[in-house]
Coordinates of N, CA, C and O in Angstrom, one line a residue:
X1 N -62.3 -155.9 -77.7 CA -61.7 -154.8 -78.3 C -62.7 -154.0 -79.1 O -63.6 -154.6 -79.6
X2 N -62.7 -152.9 -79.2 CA -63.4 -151.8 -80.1 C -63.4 -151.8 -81.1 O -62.3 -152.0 -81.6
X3 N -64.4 -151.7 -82.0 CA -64.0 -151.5 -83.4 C -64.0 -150.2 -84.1 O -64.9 -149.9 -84.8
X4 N -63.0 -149.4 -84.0 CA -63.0 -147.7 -84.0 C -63.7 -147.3 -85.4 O -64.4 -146.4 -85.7
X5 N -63.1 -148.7 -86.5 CA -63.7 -148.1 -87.5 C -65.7 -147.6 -87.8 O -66.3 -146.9 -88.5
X6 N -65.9 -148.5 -86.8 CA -67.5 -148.1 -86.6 C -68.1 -147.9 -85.5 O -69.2 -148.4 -85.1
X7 N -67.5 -147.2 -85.0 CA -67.4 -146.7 -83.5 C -68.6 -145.5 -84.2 O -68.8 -144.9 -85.3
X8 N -69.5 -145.7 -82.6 CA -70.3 -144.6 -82.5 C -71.1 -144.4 -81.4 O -71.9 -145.3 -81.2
X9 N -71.1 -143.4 -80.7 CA -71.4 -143.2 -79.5 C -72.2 -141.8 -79.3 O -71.8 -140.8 -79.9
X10 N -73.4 -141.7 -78.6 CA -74.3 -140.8 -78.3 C -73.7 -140.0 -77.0 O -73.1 -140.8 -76.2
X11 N -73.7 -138.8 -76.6 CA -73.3 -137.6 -75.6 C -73.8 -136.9 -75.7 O -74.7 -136.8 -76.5
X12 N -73.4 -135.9 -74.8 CA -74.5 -134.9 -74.5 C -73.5 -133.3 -74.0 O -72.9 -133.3 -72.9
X13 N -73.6 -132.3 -74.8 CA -72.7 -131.3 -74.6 C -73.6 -130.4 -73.8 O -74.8 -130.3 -74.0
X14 N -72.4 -129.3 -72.3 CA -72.8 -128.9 -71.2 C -74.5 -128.6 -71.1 O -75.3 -128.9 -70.2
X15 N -74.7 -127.8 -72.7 CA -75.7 -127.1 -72.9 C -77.2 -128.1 -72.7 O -78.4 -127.9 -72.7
X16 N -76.2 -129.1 -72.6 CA -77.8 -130.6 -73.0 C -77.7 -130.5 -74.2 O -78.6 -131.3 -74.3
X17 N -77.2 -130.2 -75.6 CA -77.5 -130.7 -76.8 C -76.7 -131.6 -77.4 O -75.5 -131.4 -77.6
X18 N -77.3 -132.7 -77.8 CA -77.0 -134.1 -78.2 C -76.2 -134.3 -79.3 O -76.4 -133.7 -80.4
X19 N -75.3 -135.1 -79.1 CA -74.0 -134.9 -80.1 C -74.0 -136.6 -80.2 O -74.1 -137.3 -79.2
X20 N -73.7 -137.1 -81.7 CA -73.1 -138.5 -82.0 C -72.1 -138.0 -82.3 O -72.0 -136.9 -82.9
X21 N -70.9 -138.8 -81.7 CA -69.3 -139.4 -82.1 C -69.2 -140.5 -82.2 O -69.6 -141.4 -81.6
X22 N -68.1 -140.4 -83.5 CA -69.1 -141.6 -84.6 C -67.7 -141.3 -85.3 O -67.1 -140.3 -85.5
X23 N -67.1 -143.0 -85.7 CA -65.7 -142.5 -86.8 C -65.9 -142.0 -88.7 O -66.5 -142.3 -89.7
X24 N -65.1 -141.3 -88.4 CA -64.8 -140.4 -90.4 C -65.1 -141.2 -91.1 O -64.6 -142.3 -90.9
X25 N -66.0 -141.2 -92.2 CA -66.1 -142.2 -93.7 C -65.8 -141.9 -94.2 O -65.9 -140.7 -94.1
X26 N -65.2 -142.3 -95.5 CA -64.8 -141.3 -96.5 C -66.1 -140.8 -97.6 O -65.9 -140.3 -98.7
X27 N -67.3 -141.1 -97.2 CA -68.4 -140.4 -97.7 C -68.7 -139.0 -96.5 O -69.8 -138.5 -96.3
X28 N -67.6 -138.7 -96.0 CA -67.8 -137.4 -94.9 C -67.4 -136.5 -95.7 O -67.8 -135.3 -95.4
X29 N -66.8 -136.7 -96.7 CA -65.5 -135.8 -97.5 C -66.4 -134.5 -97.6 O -66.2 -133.7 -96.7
X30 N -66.9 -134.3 -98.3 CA -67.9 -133.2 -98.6 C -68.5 -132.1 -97.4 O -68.7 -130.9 -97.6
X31 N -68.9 -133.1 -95.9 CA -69.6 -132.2 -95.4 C -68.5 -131.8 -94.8 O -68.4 -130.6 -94.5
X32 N -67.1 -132.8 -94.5 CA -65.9 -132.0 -93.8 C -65.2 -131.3 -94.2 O -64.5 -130.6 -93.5
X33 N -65.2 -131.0 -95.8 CA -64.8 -129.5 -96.3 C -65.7 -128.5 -96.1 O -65.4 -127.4 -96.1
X34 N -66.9 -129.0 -95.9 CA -67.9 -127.9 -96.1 C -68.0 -127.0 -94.2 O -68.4 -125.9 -93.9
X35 N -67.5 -128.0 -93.2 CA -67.0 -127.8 -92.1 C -65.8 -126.9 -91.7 O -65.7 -126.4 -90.6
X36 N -65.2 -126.7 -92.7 CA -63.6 -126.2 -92.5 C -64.2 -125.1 -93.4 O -63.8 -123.9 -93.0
X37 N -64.7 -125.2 -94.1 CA -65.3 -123.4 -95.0 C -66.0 -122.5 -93.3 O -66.2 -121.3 -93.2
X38 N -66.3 -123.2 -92.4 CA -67.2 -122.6 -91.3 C -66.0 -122.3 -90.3 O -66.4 -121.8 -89.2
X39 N -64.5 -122.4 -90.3 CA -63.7 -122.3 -89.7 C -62.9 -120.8 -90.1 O -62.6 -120.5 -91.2
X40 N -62.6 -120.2 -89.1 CA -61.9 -118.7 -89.0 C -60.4 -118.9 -89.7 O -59.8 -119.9 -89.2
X41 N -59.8 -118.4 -90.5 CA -58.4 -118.1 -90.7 C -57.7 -118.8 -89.5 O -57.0 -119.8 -89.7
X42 N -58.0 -118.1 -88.3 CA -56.9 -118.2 -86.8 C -57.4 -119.5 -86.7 O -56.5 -120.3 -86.8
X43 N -58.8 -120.2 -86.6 CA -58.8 -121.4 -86.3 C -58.6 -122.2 -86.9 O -59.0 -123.3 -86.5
X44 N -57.8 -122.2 -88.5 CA -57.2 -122.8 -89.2 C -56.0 -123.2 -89.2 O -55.6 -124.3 -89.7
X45 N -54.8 -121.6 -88.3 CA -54.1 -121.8 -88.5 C -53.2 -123.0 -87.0 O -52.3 -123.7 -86.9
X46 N -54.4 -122.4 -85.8 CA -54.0 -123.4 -84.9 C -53.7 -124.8 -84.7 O -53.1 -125.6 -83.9
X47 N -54.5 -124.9 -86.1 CA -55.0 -126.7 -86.2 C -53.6 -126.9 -87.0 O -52.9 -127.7 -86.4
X48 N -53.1 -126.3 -88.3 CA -52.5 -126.6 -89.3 C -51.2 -125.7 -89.0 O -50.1 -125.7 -89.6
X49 N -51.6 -124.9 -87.9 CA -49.8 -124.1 -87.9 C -49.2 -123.1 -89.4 O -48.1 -122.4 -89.6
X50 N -50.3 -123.3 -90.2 CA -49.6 -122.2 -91.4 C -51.3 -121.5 -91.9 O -52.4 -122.1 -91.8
X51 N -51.2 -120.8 -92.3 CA -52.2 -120.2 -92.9 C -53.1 -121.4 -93.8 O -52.4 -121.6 -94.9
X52 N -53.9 -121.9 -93.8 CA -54.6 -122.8 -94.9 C -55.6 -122.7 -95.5 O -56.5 -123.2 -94.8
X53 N -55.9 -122.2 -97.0 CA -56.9 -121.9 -97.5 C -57.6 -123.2 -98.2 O -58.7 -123.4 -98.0
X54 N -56.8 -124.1 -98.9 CA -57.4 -125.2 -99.4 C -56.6 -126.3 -98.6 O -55.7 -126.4 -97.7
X55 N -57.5 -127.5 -99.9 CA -56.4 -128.9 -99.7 C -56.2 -129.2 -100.6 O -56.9 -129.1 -101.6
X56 N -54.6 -129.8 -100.7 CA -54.3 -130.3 -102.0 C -55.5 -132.0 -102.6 O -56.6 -132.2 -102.0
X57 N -55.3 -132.5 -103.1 CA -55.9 -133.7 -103.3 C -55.0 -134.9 -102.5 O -55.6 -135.8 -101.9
X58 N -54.1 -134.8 -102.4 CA -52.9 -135.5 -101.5 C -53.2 -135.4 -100.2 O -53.3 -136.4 -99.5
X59 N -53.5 -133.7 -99.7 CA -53.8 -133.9 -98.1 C -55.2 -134.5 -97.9 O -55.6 -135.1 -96.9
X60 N -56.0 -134.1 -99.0 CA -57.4 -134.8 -98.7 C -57.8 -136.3 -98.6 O -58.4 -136.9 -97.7
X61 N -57.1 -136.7 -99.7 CA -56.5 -137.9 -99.3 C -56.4 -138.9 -97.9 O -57.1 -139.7 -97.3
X62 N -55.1 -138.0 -97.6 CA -54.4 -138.2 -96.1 C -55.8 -138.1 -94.7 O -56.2 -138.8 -93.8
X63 N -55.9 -137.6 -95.0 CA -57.5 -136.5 -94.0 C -58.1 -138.2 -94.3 O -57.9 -139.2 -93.6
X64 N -58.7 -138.1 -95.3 CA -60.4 -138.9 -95.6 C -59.7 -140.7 -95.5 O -60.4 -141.4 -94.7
X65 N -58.7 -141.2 -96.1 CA -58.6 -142.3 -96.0 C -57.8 -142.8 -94.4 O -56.6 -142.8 -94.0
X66 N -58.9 -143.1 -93.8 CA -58.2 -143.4 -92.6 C -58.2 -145.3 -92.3 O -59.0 -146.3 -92.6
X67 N -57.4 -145.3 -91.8 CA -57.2 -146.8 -91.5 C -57.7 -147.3 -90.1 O -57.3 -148.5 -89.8
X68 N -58.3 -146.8 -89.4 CA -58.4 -147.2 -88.2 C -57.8 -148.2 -87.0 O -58.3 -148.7 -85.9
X69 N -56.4 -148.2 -87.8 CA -55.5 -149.0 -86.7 C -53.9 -147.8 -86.5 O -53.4 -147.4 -85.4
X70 N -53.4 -147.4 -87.7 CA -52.6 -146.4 -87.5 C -52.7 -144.9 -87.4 O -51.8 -144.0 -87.2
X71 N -54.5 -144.7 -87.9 CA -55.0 -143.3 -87.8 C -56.5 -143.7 -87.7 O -57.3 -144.4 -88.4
X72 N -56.4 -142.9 -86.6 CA -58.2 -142.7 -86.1 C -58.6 -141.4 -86.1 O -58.1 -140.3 -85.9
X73 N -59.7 -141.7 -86.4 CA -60.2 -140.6 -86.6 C -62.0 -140.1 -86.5 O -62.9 -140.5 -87.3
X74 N -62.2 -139.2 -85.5 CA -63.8 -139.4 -85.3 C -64.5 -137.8 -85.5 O -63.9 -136.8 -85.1
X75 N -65.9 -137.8 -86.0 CA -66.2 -136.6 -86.2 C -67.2 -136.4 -85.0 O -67.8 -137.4 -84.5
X76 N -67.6 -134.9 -84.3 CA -68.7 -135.1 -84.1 C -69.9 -134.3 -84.9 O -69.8 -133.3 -85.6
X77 N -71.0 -135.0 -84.6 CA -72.2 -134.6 -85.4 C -73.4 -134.2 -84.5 O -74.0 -134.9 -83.7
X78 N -73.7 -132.8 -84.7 CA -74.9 -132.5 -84.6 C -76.5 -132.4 -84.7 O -76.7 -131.3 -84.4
X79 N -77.4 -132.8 -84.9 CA -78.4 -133.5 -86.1 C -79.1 -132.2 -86.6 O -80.2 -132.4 -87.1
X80 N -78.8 -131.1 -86.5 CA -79.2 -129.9 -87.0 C -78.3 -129.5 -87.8 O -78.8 -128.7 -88.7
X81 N -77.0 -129.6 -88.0 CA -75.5 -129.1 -87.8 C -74.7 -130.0 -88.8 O -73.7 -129.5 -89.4
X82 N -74.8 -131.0 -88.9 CA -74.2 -132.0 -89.4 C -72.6 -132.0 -88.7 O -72.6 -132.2 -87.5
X83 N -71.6 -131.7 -89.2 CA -70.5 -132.4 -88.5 C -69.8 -130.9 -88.0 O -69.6 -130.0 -88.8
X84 N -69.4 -130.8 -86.7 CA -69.6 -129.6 -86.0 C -68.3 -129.6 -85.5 O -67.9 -128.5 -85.0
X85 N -67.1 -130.9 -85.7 CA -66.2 -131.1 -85.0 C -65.1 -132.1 -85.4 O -65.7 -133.2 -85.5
X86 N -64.0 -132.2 -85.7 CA -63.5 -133.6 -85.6 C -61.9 -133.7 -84.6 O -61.4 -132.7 -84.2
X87 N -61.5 -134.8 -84.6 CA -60.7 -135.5 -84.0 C -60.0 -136.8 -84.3 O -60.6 -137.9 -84.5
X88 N -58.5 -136.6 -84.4 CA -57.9 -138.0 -84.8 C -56.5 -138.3 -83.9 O -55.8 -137.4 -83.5
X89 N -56.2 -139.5 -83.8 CA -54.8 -139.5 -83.9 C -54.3 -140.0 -84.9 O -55.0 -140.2 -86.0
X90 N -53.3 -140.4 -84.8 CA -51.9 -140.9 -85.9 C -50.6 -141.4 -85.3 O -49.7 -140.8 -84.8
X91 N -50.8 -143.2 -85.3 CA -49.7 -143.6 -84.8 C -48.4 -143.2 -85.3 O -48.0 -143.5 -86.4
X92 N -47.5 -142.3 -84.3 CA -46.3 -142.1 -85.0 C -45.3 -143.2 -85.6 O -44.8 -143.4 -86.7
X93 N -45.2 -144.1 -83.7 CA -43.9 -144.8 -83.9 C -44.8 -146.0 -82.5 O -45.3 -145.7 -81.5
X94 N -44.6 -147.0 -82.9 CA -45.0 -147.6 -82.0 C -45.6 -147.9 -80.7 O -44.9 -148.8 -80.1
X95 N -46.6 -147.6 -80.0 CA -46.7 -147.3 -78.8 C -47.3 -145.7 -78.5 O -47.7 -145.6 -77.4
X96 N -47.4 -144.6 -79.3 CA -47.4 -143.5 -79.2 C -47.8 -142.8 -80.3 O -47.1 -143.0 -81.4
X97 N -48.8 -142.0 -80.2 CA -49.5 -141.0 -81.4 C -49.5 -139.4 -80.7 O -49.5 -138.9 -79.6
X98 N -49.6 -139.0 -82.1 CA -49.7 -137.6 -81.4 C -51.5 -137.2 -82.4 O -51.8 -137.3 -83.6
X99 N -52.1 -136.8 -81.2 CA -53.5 -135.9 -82.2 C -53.9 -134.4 -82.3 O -53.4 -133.4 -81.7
X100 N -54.7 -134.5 -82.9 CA -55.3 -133.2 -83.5 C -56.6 -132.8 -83.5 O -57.4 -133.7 -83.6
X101 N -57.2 -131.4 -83.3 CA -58.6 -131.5 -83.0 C -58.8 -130.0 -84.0 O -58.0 -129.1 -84.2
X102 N -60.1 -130.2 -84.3 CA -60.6 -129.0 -85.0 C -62.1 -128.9 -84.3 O -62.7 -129.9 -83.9
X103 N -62.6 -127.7 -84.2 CA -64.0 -127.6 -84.0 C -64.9 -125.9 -84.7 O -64.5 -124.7 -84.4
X104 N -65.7 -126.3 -85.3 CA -65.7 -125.3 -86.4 C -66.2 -123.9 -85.5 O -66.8 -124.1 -84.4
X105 N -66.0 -122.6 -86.1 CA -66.1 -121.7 -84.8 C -67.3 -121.5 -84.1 O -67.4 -121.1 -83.0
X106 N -67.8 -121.7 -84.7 CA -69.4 -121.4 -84.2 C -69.9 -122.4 -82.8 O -70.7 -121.8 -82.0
X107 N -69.6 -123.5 -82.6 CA -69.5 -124.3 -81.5 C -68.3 -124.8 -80.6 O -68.3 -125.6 -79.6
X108 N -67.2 -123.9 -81.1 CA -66.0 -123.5 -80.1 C -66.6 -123.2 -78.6 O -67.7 -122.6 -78.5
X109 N -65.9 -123.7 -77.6 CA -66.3 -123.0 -76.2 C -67.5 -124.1 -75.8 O -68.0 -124.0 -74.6
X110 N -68.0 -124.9 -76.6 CA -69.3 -125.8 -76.2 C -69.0 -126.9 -75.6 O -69.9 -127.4 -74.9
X111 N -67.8 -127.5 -75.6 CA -67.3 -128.8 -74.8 C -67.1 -130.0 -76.2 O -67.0 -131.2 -76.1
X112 N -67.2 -129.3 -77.2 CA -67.0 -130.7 -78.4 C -65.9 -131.5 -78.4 O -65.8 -132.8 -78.5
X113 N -64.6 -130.1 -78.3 CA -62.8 -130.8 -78.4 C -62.9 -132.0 -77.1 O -62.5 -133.1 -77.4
X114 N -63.5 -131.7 -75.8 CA -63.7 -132.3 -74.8 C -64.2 -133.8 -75.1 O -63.8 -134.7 -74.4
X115 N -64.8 -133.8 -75.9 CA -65.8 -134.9 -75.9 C -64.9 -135.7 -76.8 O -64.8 -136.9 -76.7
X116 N -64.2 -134.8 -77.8 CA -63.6 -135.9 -78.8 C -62.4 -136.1 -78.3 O -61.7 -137.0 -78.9
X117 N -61.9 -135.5 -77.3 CA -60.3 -136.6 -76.8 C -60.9 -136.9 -76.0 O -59.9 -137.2 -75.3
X118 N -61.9 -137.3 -75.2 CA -62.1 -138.3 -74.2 C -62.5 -139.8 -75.0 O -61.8 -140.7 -74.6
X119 N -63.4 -140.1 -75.9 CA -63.4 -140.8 -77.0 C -61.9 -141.8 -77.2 O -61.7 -143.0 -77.0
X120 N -61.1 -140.4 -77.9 CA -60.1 -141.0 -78.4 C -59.0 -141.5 -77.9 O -58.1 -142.2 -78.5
X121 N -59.0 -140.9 -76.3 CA -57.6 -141.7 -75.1 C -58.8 -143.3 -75.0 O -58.3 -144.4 -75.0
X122 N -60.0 -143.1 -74.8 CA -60.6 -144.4 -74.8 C -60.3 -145.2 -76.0 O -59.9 -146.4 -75.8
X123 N -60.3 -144.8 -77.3 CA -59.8 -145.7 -78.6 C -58.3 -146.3 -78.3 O -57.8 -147.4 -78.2
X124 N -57.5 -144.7 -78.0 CA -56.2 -145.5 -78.1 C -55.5 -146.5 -76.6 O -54.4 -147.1 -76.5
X125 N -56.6 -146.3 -75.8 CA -56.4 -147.0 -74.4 C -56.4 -148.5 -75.0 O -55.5 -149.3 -74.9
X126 N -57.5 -148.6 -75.6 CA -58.1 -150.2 -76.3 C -57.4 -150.9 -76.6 O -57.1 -152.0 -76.1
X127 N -56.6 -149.8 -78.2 CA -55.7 -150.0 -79.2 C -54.4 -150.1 -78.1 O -53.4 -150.3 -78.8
X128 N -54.3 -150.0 -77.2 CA -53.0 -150.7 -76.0 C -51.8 -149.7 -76.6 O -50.6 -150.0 -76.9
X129 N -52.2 -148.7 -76.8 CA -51.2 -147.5 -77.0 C -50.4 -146.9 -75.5 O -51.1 -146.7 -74.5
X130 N -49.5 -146.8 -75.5 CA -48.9 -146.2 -74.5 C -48.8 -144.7 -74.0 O -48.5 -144.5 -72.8
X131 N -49.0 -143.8 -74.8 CA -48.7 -142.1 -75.1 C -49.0 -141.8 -76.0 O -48.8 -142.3 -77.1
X132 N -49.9 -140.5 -75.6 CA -50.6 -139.9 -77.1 C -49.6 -138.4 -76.6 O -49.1 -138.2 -75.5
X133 N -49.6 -137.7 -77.6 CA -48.8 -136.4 -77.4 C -49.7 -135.4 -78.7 O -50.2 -135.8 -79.7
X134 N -49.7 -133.8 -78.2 CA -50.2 -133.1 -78.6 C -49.2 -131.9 -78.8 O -48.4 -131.8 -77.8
X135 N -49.0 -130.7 -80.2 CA -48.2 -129.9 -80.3 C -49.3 -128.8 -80.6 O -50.0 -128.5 -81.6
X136 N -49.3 -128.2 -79.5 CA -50.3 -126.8 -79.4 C -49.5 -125.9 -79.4 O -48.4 -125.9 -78.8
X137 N -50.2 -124.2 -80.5 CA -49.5 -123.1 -80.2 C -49.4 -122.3 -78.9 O -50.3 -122.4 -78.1
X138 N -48.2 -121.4 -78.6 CA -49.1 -120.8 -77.2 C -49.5 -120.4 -77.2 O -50.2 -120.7 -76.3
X139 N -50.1 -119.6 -77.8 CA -51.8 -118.8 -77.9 C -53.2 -119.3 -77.9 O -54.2 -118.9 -77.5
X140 N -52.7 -121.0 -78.6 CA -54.0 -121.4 -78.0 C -54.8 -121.9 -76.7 O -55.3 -123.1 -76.6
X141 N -54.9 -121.0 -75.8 CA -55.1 -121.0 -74.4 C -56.4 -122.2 -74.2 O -56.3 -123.2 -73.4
X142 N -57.4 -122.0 -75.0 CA -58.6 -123.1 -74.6 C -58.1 -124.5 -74.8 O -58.4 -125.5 -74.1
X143 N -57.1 -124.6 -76.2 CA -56.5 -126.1 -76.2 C -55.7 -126.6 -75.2 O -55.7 -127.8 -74.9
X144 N -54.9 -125.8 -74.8 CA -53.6 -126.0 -73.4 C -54.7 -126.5 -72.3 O -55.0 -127.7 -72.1
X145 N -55.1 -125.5 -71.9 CA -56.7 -126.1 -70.9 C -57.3 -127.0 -70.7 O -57.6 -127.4 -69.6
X146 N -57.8 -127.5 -71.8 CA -58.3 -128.8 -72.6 C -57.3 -130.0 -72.1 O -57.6 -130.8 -71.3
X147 N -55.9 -130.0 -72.7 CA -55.5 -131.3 -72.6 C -54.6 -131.3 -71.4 O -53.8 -132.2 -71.2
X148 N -54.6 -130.1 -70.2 CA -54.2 -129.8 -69.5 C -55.2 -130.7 -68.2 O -54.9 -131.4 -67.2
X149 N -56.3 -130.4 -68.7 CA -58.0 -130.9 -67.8 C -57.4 -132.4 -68.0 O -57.0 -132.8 -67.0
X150 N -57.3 -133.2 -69.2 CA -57.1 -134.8 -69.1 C -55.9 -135.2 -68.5 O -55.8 -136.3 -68.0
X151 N -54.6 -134.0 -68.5 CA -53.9 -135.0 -67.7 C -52.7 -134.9 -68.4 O -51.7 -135.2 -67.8
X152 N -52.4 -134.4 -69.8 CA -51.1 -133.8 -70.1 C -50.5 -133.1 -69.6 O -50.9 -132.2 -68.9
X153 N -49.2 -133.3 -70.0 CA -48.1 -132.7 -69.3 C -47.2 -132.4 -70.5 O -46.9 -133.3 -71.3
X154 N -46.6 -131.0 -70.4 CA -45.5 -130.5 -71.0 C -44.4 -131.4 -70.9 O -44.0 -132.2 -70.1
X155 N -44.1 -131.0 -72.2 CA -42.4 -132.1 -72.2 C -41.4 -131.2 -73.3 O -41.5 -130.0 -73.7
X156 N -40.3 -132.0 -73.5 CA -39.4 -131.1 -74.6 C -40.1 -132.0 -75.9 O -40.5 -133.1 -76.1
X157 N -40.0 -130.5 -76.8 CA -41.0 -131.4 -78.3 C -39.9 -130.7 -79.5 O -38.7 -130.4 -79.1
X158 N -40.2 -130.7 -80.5 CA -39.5 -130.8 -81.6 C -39.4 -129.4 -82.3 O -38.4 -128.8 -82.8
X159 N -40.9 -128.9 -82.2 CA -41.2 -127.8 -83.0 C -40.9 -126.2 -81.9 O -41.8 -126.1 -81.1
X160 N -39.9 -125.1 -81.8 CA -39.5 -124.5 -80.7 C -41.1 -123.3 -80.8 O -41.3 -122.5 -79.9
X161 N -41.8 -123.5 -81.7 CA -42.8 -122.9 -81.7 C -43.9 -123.3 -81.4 O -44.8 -122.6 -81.8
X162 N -44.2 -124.4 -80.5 CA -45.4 -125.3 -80.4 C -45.2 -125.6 -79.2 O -44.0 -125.9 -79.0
X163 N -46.1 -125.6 -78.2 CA -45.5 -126.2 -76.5 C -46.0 -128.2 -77.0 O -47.1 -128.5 -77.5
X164 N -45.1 -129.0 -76.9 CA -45.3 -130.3 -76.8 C -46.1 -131.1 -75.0 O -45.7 -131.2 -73.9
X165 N -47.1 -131.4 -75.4 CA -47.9 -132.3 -74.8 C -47.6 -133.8 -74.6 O -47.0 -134.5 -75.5
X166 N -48.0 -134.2 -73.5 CA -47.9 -135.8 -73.7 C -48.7 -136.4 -72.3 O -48.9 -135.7 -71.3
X167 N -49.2 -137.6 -72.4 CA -50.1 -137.9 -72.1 C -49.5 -139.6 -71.8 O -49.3 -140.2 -72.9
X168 N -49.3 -140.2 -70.9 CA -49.0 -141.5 -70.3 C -50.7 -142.2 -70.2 O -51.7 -141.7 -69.8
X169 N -50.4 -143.3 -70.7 CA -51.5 -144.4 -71.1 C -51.8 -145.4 -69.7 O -52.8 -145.7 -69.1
X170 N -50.3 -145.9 -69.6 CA -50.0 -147.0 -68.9 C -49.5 -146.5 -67.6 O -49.1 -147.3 -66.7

């Protein structure tokens, strides 16, 4: 079995430039705010669904203390760039997580989101998870693409403003 909490793994984005994915510490806290200052309004709000200027101490919290059996969570890092990207899931309900990806704008379009759900259907394959599920807006055309490339499939979801994703394990 994997140990996600110190999971780390070397790749290589289309360009040829070398990326470690590697899981969140909570000594990340600093460069991953300082990552989300490098993110656009719109790519804020895709991730977060509402306009998001800060974090409360509660959501930072939430974000940075990860447990690596009911929330995973991996960044990637660039060695010029420091942390260029991240990726997690969150076990909902037994058997099934829904995740989330950010990638700050400037390396949008590079293959990073790619790199971190392939990673993380391998974590949660491990972790003997059955379904991961994803709630994307429609506008965001590169994310639909994205988890459309691995193998998701539309389903009925919760939110009437979010197309629901889902993703069979087993």
């Amino acid at each position: 079995m994997i140990d996600a909490a110190s999971y780390t793994r070397r790749d290589t984005l289309r360009d040829g430039t070398s990326v470690e994915i590697r899981a969140l510490h909570p000594e990340d806290e600093v460069e991953m705010l300082a990552a989300l200052g490098q993110t656009s309004a719109q790519s804020r709000r895709r991730r977060f669904f509402v306009p998001k200027q800060h974090f409360s101490d509660r959501e930072r919290d939430f974000f940075m203390e990860i447990d690596f059996e009911h929330h995973v969570a991996l960044v990637a890092c660039v060695d010029d760039a420091g942390i260029v990207g991240g990726g997690r899931y969150i076990v909902a309900e037994p058997g099934r997580a829904e995740m989330a990806f950010m990638v700050i704008d400037a390396w949008q379009g590079r293959g990073i989101g790619g790199l971190l759900l392939r990673h993380l259907i391998a974590l949660a394959r491990d972790a003997r998870l059955g379904e991961l599920t994803a709630e994307v807006l429609p506008e965001n055309a590169a994310m639909l693409r994205l988890f459309d490339r691995f193998g998701f499939v539309r389903a009925k979801g919760w939110d009437p403003d979010a197309i629901h994703l889902e993703l069979k394990l087993t």
